[in-house]
Amino acid sequence: MTAIWGIVNATPDSFSDGGRYLDADHAIAHARLLRAQGASVLDIGGESTRPGAERVGVAEEQRRVLPVIAALAAEGVPVSIDTLNAETAVAAVQAGARIVNDVSGGLADPDMLAAVASTGADIALGHWRGPSADMYARAEYTRVGRDVAAELRSRIAAAAAAGIAPSRLIVDPGIGFAKTATQNWDLLRELGDVVALGPRVLVGTSRKRFLAETLGGEADEARRDLATAVTSALAARAGAWAVRVHDVAATRDALAVVQAWDG
Ligand code: PMM
């Protein structure tokens, strides 16, 4: 059955004035909830990779994520670190993370692949064409599924050259990264091109803008979560090994329906 990665943002909580301790505490409590709801991996991030998001420094990123990772790892929870920075990846694995989730596929930080090779952790390589700030300028494809698969194949080769065993690789089509709404849908339809690469496939559609564009009107969080559960169920049917979501409970139910349907 397709696994669920629960998203945990270890970023300052704008609704809380309690400071860092409360922020970390909040993230840990949220992670425990997602785990209880059925997440098999908790994906911890301290820096947003959303379009137009500002970069934070590596030291600040680590101050945000490391206490959360250490607390969850101590409870035996499988944790991944969502980062573009090799230094943060290594520190996170030392704190107990088992997987490095790099949406840039090792392109943002030239030290990433060698650093991960030295840790023994698994790595998720995302399809990426450049920083969030201007990624839509790079949204040009001949056939998006085939093009994304070809670019991921070269990241797989780079990971192998850095000494990462093929069994430790996960690939991710990078929904929303340098892709328009139409290209995201085309890519999901052509997910088989990415599945055919061989490694486990992770798919992240959760609450993304292309869902809101498709739903139209005031696509609030609840509507985006419902749409995410549907895309995650369809991704499971298309061969995804895992889906990365905010609303774990809804996606767990959607995946249970898929499993019942499939018998
Ligand atoms: N998307 C975001 C962040 N991290 N990681 C993976 N592996 N795949 C994704 O699609 C992905 C990711 C951006 O979305 P968020 O800000 O809602 O987490």
mmCIF file of C-alpha atoms and ligand atoms in Angstrom:
data_model
loop_
_atom_site.group_PDB
_atom_site.id
_atom_site.type_symbol
_atom_site.label_atom_id
_atom_site.label_comp_id
_atom_site.label_asym_id
_atom_site.label_seq_id
_atom_site.Cartn_x
_atom_site.Cartn_y
_atom_site.Cartn_z
ATOM 1 C CA MET A 1 0.000 0.000 0.000
ATOM 2 C CA THR A 2 1.162 3.523 -0.770
ATOM 3 C CA ALA A 3 2.802 5.177 2.228
ATOM 4 C CA ILE A 4 1.923 8.595 3.605
ATOM 5 C CA TRP A 5 4.509 11.244 4.421
ATOM 6 C CA GLY A 6 3.109 13.810 6.832
ATOM 7 C CA ILE A 7 4.288 17.398 6.379
ATOM 8 C CA VAL A 8 5.599 19.131 9.500
ATOM 9 C CA ASN A 9 6.637 22.739 9.137
ATOM 10 C CA ALA A 10 9.137 23.694 11.811
ATOM 11 C CA THR A 11 8.770 27.346 10.932
ATOM 12 C CA PRO A 12 7.820 30.123 13.372
ATOM 13 C CA ASP A 13 4.123 29.986 14.150
ATOM 14 C CA SER A 14 2.623 33.340 13.317
ATOM 15 C CA PHE A 15 -0.321 32.588 15.615
ATOM 16 C CA SER A 16 1.880 31.969 18.622
ATOM 17 C CA ASP A 17 3.989 34.503 20.491
ATOM 18 C CA GLY A 18 5.486 31.805 22.648
ATOM 19 C CA GLY A 19 8.921 31.814 21.059
ATOM 20 C CA ARG A 20 11.108 29.000 19.828
ATOM 21 C CA TYR A 21 10.357 26.439 22.509
ATOM 22 C CA LEU A 22 6.657 26.630 21.780
ATOM 23 C CA ASP A 23 7.306 26.520 18.036
ATOM 24 C CA ALA A 24 9.303 23.293 18.396
ATOM 25 C CA ASP A 25 6.771 21.905 20.853
ATOM 26 C CA HIS A 26 3.997 22.700 18.433
ATOM 27 C CA ALA A 27 5.754 20.961 15.567
ATOM 28 C CA ILE A 28 6.438 17.870 17.712
ATOM 29 C CA ALA A 29 2.804 17.674 18.850
ATOM 30 C CA HIS A 30 1.594 18.073 15.276
ATOM 31 C CA ALA A 31 3.992 15.354 14.091
ATOM 32 C CA ARG A 32 2.677 12.968 16.772
ATOM 33 C CA LEU A 33 -0.879 13.649 15.612
ATOM 34 C CA LEU A 34 0.029 12.944 11.968
ATOM 35 C CA ARG A 35 1.804 9.767 13.030
ATOM 36 C CA ALA A 36 -1.297 8.613 14.941
ATOM 37 C CA GLN A 37 -3.409 9.375 11.863
ATOM 38 C CA GLY A 38 -1.330 7.055 9.703
ATOM 39 C CA ALA A 39 1.808 8.825 8.476
ATOM 40 C CA SER A 40 4.698 6.397 8.173
ATOM 41 C CA VAL A 41 7.273 9.173 7.667
ATOM 42 C CA LEU A 42 7.270 12.694 9.095
ATOM 43 C CA ASP A 43 8.855 15.214 6.739
ATOM 44 C CA ILE A 44 10.351 18.093 8.727
ATOM 45 C CA GLY A 45 11.170 21.375 6.991
ATOM 46 C CA GLY A 46 12.527 24.641 8.360
ATOM 47 C CA GLU A 47 12.574 26.641 5.151
ATOM 48 C CA SER A 48 9.654 27.090 2.773
ATOM 49 C CA THR A 49 10.285 26.140 -0.846
ATOM 50 C CA ARG A 50 7.001 27.657 -2.032
ATOM 51 C CA PRO A 51 7.045 30.005 -5.013
ATOM 52 C CA GLY A 52 8.487 33.367 -3.987
ATOM 53 C CA ALA A 53 9.471 32.167 -0.500
ATOM 54 C CA GLU A 54 12.478 33.824 1.124
ATOM 55 C CA ARG A 55 15.555 31.782 1.968
ATOM 56 C CA VAL A 56 16.551 31.518 5.634
ATOM 57 C CA GLY A 57 20.135 30.972 6.751
ATOM 58 C CA VAL A 58 21.460 27.470 7.432
ATOM 59 C CA ALA A 59 21.955 28.216 11.148
ATOM 60 C CA GLU A 60 18.362 29.397 11.546
ATOM 61 C CA GLU A 61 17.087 26.430 9.542
ATOM 62 C CA GLN A 62 18.918 24.034 11.864
ATOM 63 C CA ARG A 63 17.723 25.835 14.997
ATOM 64 C CA ARG A 64 14.201 25.194 13.772
ATOM 65 C CA VAL A 65 14.424 21.563 12.675
ATOM 66 C CA LEU A 66 17.023 19.804 14.827
ATOM 67 C CA PRO A 67 15.116 19.814 18.162
ATOM 68 C CA VAL A 68 12.013 18.529 16.387
ATOM 69 C CA ILE A 69 13.923 15.764 14.590
ATOM 70 C CA ALA A 70 15.780 14.724 17.748
ATOM 71 C CA ALA A 71 12.565 14.470 19.776
ATOM 72 C CA LEU A 72 10.715 12.437 17.142
ATOM 73 C CA ALA A 73 13.668 10.183 16.328
ATOM 74 C CA ALA A 74 14.014 9.425 20.061
ATOM 75 C CA GLU A 75 10.436 8.112 19.938
ATOM 76 C CA GLY A 76 11.360 5.810 17.047
ATOM 77 C CA VAL A 77 9.434 7.792 14.431
ATOM 78 C CA PRO A 78 10.883 7.654 10.891
ATOM 79 C CA VAL A 79 11.828 11.214 9.979
ATOM 80 C CA SER A 80 12.911 12.896 6.763
ATOM 81 C CA ILE A 81 14.529 16.313 6.528
ATOM 82 C CA ASP A 82 13.194 18.624 3.812
ATOM 83 C CA THR A 83 16.208 20.766 2.959
ATOM 84 C CA LEU A 84 18.271 22.146 0.108
ATOM 85 C CA ASN A 85 21.395 22.425 2.294
ATOM 86 C CA ALA A 86 24.022 19.675 2.646
ATOM 87 C CA GLU A 87 25.066 20.909 6.101
ATOM 88 C CA THR A 88 21.513 20.746 7.369
ATOM 89 C CA ALA A 89 21.043 17.305 5.816
ATOM 90 C CA VAL A 90 24.091 15.941 7.660
ATOM 91 C CA ALA A 91 23.113 17.574 10.973
ATOM 92 C CA ALA A 92 19.582 16.213 10.597
ATOM 93 C CA VAL A 93 20.810 12.661 10.003
ATOM 94 C CA GLN A 94 23.071 12.995 13.056
ATOM 95 C CA ALA A 95 19.964 14.062 15.006
ATOM 96 C CA GLY A 96 18.138 10.932 13.830
ATOM 97 C CA ALA A 97 16.604 11.611 10.386
ATOM 98 C CA ARG A 98 16.639 8.559 8.101
ATOM 99 C CA ILE A 99 15.811 10.255 4.812
ATOM 100 C CA VAL A 100 16.990 13.476 3.151
ATOM 101 C CA ASN A 101 14.281 15.115 1.041
ATOM 102 C CA ASP A 102 15.938 17.508 -1.421
ATOM 103 C CA VAL A 103 13.397 19.080 -3.782
ATOM 104 C CA SER A 104 16.304 20.204 -5.989
ATOM 105 C CA GLY A 105 17.596 16.652 -6.508
ATOM 106 C CA GLY A 106 21.036 17.718 -5.333
ATOM 107 C CA LEU A 107 21.270 20.692 -7.687
ATOM 108 C CA ALA A 108 20.840 23.556 -5.181
ATOM 109 C CA ASP A 109 23.862 22.614 -3.069
ATOM 110 C CA PRO A 110 26.808 21.052 -4.926
ATOM 111 C CA ASP A 111 27.858 19.254 -1.718
ATOM 112 C CA MET A 112 24.512 17.550 -1.140
ATOM 113 C CA LEU A 113 24.967 14.183 -2.875
ATOM 114 C CA ALA A 114 28.437 13.502 -1.469
ATOM 115 C CA ALA A 115 27.223 14.559 1.985
ATOM 116 C CA VAL A 116 24.254 12.194 1.858
ATOM 117 C CA ALA A 117 26.467 9.383 0.532
ATOM 118 C CA SER A 118 28.605 9.735 3.644
ATOM 119 C CA THR A 119 25.613 9.472 6.008
ATOM 120 C CA GLY A 120 24.026 6.253 4.742
ATOM 121 C CA ALA A 121 20.592 7.912 4.677
ATOM 122 C CA ASP A 122 18.057 7.482 1.881
ATOM 123 C CA ILE A 123 17.488 10.488 -0.384
ATOM 124 C CA ALA A 124 14.443 11.791 -2.235
ATOM 125 C CA LEU A 125 15.510 13.574 -5.426
ATOM 126 C CA GLY A 126 12.970 16.110 -6.649
ATOM 127 C CA HIS A 127 12.630 17.401 -10.208
ATOM 128 C CA TRP A 128 13.782 21.018 -10.095
ATOM 129 C CA ARG A 129 15.015 23.603 -12.559
ATOM 130 C CA GLY A 130 16.032 26.457 -10.274
ATOM 131 C CA PRO A 131 15.142 28.567 -7.260
ATOM 132 C CA SER A 132 11.502 29.278 -6.430
ATOM 133 C CA ALA A 133 11.799 32.991 -7.091
ATOM 134 C CA ASP A 134 11.874 32.682 -10.881
ATOM 135 C CA MET A 135 11.065 29.013 -11.528
ATOM 136 C CA TYR A 136 8.078 29.705 -13.775
ATOM 137 C CA ALA A 137 10.433 31.199 -16.369
ATOM 138 C CA ARG A 138 11.779 27.633 -16.739
ATOM 139 C CA ALA A 139 8.387 25.964 -17.263
ATOM 140 C CA GLU A 140 9.024 24.790 -20.837
ATOM 141 C CA TYR A 141 8.658 21.167 -21.844
ATOM 142 C CA THR A 142 8.214 19.200 -25.065
ATOM 143 C CA ARG A 143 6.429 16.368 -23.290
ATOM 144 C CA VAL A 144 6.493 16.942 -19.581
ATOM 145 C CA GLY A 145 6.470 13.334 -18.305
ATOM 146 C CA ARG A 146 9.273 12.279 -20.619
ATOM 147 C CA ASP A 147 11.301 15.458 -20.001
ATOM 148 C CA VAL A 148 10.982 15.243 -16.214
ATOM 149 C CA ALA A 149 11.916 11.553 -16.300
ATOM 150 C CA ALA A 150 14.992 12.334 -18.420
ATOM 151 C CA GLU A 151 16.125 15.057 -16.027
ATOM 152 C CA LEU A 152 15.526 12.801 -13.008
ATOM 153 C CA ARG A 153 17.536 10.067 -14.729
ATOM 154 C CA SER A 154 20.530 12.399 -14.772
ATOM 155 C CA ARG A 155 20.044 13.128 -11.043
ATOM 156 C CA ILE A 156 19.934 9.370 -10.397
ATOM 157 C CA ALA A 157 23.216 9.063 -12.285
ATOM 158 C CA ALA A 158 24.728 11.933 -10.280
ATOM 159 C CA ALA A 159 23.641 10.272 -7.031
ATOM 160 C CA ALA A 160 25.203 6.988 -8.147
ATOM 161 C CA ALA A 161 28.421 8.782 -9.104
ATOM 162 C CA ALA A 162 28.507 10.325 -5.624
ATOM 163 C CA GLY A 163 28.326 6.848 -4.102
ATOM 164 C CA ILE A 164 24.665 6.549 -3.122
ATOM 165 C CA ALA A 165 23.374 2.993 -3.625
ATOM 166 C CA PRO A 166 20.352 2.715 -5.978
ATOM 167 C CA SER A 167 18.296 1.080 -3.204
ATOM 168 C CA ARG A 168 18.560 4.319 -1.197
ATOM 169 C CA LEU A 169 17.017 6.484 -3.926
ATOM 170 C CA ILE A 170 13.518 7.926 -4.129
ATOM 171 C CA VAL A 171 12.462 10.153 -7.049
ATOM 172 C CA ASP A 172 9.815 12.864 -7.031
ATOM 173 C CA PRO A 173 8.318 14.569 -10.129
ATOM 174 C CA GLY A 174 8.355 17.916 -8.310
ATOM 175 C CA ILE A 175 4.737 18.917 -8.771
ATOM 176 C CA GLY A 176 4.569 22.730 -8.839
ATOM 177 C CA PHE A 177 8.300 23.222 -9.311
ATOM 178 C CA ALA A 178 8.873 25.044 -12.633
ATOM 179 C CA LYS A 179 5.532 23.761 -13.924
ATOM 180 C CA THR A 180 2.285 25.486 -14.801
ATOM 181 C CA ALA A 181 -1.063 24.081 -13.661
ATOM 182 C CA THR A 182 -1.593 22.369 -17.025
ATOM 183 C CA GLN A 183 1.927 20.914 -16.929
ATOM 184 C CA ASN A 184 1.298 19.561 -13.400
ATOM 185 C CA TRP A 185 -1.814 17.737 -14.615
ATOM 186 C CA ASP A 186 0.001 16.449 -17.714
ATOM 187 C CA LEU A 187 2.838 15.227 -15.502
ATOM 188 C CA LEU A 188 0.481 13.417 -13.132
ATOM 189 C CA ARG A 189 -1.210 11.793 -16.134
ATOM 190 C CA GLU A 190 2.242 10.738 -17.374
ATOM 191 C CA LEU A 191 3.512 9.600 -13.966
ATOM 192 C CA GLY A 192 4.271 6.227 -15.533
ATOM 193 C CA ASP A 193 7.320 7.787 -17.198
ATOM 194 C CA VAL A 194 8.726 8.563 -13.734
ATOM 195 C CA VAL A 195 7.670 5.211 -12.231
ATOM 196 C CA ALA A 196 9.498 3.482 -15.111
ATOM 197 C CA LEU A 197 12.804 4.976 -13.916
ATOM 198 C CA GLY A 198 12.939 2.289 -11.219
ATOM 199 C CA PRO A 199 13.390 3.968 -7.821
ATOM 200 C CA ARG A 200 10.508 4.441 -5.394
ATOM 201 C CA VAL A 201 8.332 7.407 -6.405
ATOM 202 C CA LEU A 202 7.151 10.105 -4.003
ATOM 203 C CA VAL A 203 4.412 12.520 -5.138
ATOM 204 C CA GLY A 204 3.554 15.831 -3.448
ATOM 205 C CA THR A 205 0.417 17.657 -4.548
ATOM 206 C CA SER A 206 -0.770 18.771 -1.116
ATOM 207 C CA ARG A 207 -2.619 22.102 -1.065
ATOM 208 C CA LYS A 208 -0.695 23.276 -4.110
ATOM 209 C CA ARG A 209 -1.808 26.229 -6.172
ATOM 210 C CA PHE A 210 -2.699 24.196 -9.269
ATOM 211 C CA LEU A 211 -5.394 22.438 -7.221
ATOM 212 C CA ALA A 212 -6.900 25.770 -6.180
ATOM 213 C CA GLU A 213 -6.778 26.955 -9.810
ATOM 214 C CA THR A 214 -8.657 23.845 -10.894
ATOM 215 C CA LEU A 215 -11.291 24.134 -8.163
ATOM 216 C CA GLY A 216 -11.848 27.823 -8.828
ATOM 217 C CA GLY A 217 -13.543 30.259 -6.511
ATOM 218 C CA GLU A 218 -12.442 30.394 -2.891
ATOM 219 C CA ALA A 219 -10.485 27.161 -2.735
ATOM 220 C CA ASP A 220 -9.805 27.184 0.998
ATOM 221 C CA GLU A 221 -7.685 24.668 2.882
ATOM 222 C CA ALA A 222 -10.529 22.160 3.335
ATOM 223 C CA ARG A 223 -11.262 22.072 -0.399
ATOM 224 C CA ARG A 224 -7.570 21.791 -1.252
ATOM 225 C CA ASP A 225 -7.243 18.913 1.235
ATOM 226 C CA LEU A 226 -10.119 17.051 -0.392
ATOM 227 C CA ALA A 227 -8.558 17.577 -3.818
ATOM 228 C CA THR A 228 -5.221 16.403 -2.381
ATOM 229 C CA ALA A 229 -6.793 13.186 -1.096
ATOM 230 C CA VAL A 230 -8.127 12.524 -4.614
ATOM 231 C CA THR A 231 -4.825 13.267 -6.385
ATOM 232 C CA SER A 232 -3.011 11.137 -3.814
ATOM 233 C CA ALA A 233 -5.402 8.227 -4.427
ATOM 234 C CA LEU A 234 -4.886 8.569 -8.181
ATOM 235 C CA ALA A 235 -1.108 8.795 -7.700
ATOM 236 C CA ALA A 236 -1.297 5.563 -5.712
ATOM 237 C CA ARG A 237 -3.139 3.893 -8.607
ATOM 238 C CA ALA A 238 -0.464 5.219 -10.974
ATOM 239 C CA GLY A 239 2.331 3.555 -9.010
ATOM 240 C CA ALA A 240 3.418 6.086 -6.382
ATOM 241 C CA TRP A 241 5.270 4.497 -3.479
ATOM 242 C CA ALA A 242 4.402 7.405 -1.168
ATOM 243 C CA VAL A 243 2.461 10.657 -1.135
ATOM 244 C CA ARG A 244 3.466 13.750 0.849
ATOM 245 C CA VAL A 245 0.484 15.532 2.433
ATOM 246 C CA HIS A 246 -0.601 17.982 5.117
ATOM 247 C CA ASP A 247 -3.956 16.312 5.903
ATOM 248 C CA VAL A 248 -2.909 12.755 6.675
ATOM 249 C CA ALA A 249 -6.345 11.575 7.883
ATOM 250 C CA ALA A 250 -8.109 12.435 4.614
ATOM 251 C CA THR A 251 -5.433 10.809 2.469
ATOM 252 C CA ARG A 252 -5.373 7.718 4.711
ATOM 253 C CA ASP A 253 -9.115 7.307 4.068
ATOM 254 C CA ALA A 254 -8.695 7.906 0.336
ATOM 255 C CA LEU A 255 -5.958 5.260 0.155
ATOM 256 C CA ALA A 256 -8.123 2.810 2.128
ATOM 257 C CA VAL A 257 -10.838 3.291 -0.497
ATOM 258 C CA VAL A 258 -8.345 2.613 -3.293
ATOM 259 C CA GLN A 259 -7.205 -0.549 -1.548
ATOM 260 C CA ALA A 260 -10.781 -1.748 -1.055
ATOM 261 C CA TRP A 261 -11.565 -1.001 -4.720
ATOM 262 C CA ASP A 262 -8.511 -2.938 -5.856
ATOM 263 C CA GLY A 263 -9.417 -5.866 -3.568
HETATM 264 N N1 PMM B 1 6.816 20.288 -2.180
HETATM 265 C C1 PMM B 1 7.098 21.255 -1.284
HETATM 266 C C2 PMM B 1 8.080 21.046 -0.305
HETATM 267 N N2 PMM B 1 8.751 19.886 -0.239
HETATM 268 N N3 PMM B 1 9.166 17.719 -1.061
HETATM 269 C C3 PMM B 1 8.902 16.756 -1.949
HETATM 270 N N4 PMM B 1 9.610 15.602 -1.898
HETATM 271 N N5 PMM B 1 7.971 16.899 -2.932
HETATM 272 C C4 PMM B 1 7.239 18.039 -3.049
HETATM 273 O O1 PMM B 1 6.393 18.115 -3.972
HETATM 274 C C5 PMM B 1 7.494 19.103 -2.133
HETATM 275 C C6 PMM B 1 8.477 18.889 -1.129
HETATM 276 C C7 PMM B 1 6.370 22.543 -1.343
HETATM 277 O O2 PMM B 1 5.143 22.456 -0.719
HETATM 278 P P1 PMM B 1 4.875 22.861 0.844
HETATM 279 O O3 PMM B 1 5.478 24.212 1.040
HETATM 280 O O4 PMM B 1 3.398 22.850 0.962
HETATM 281 O O5 PMM B 1 5.499 21.828 1.715
#
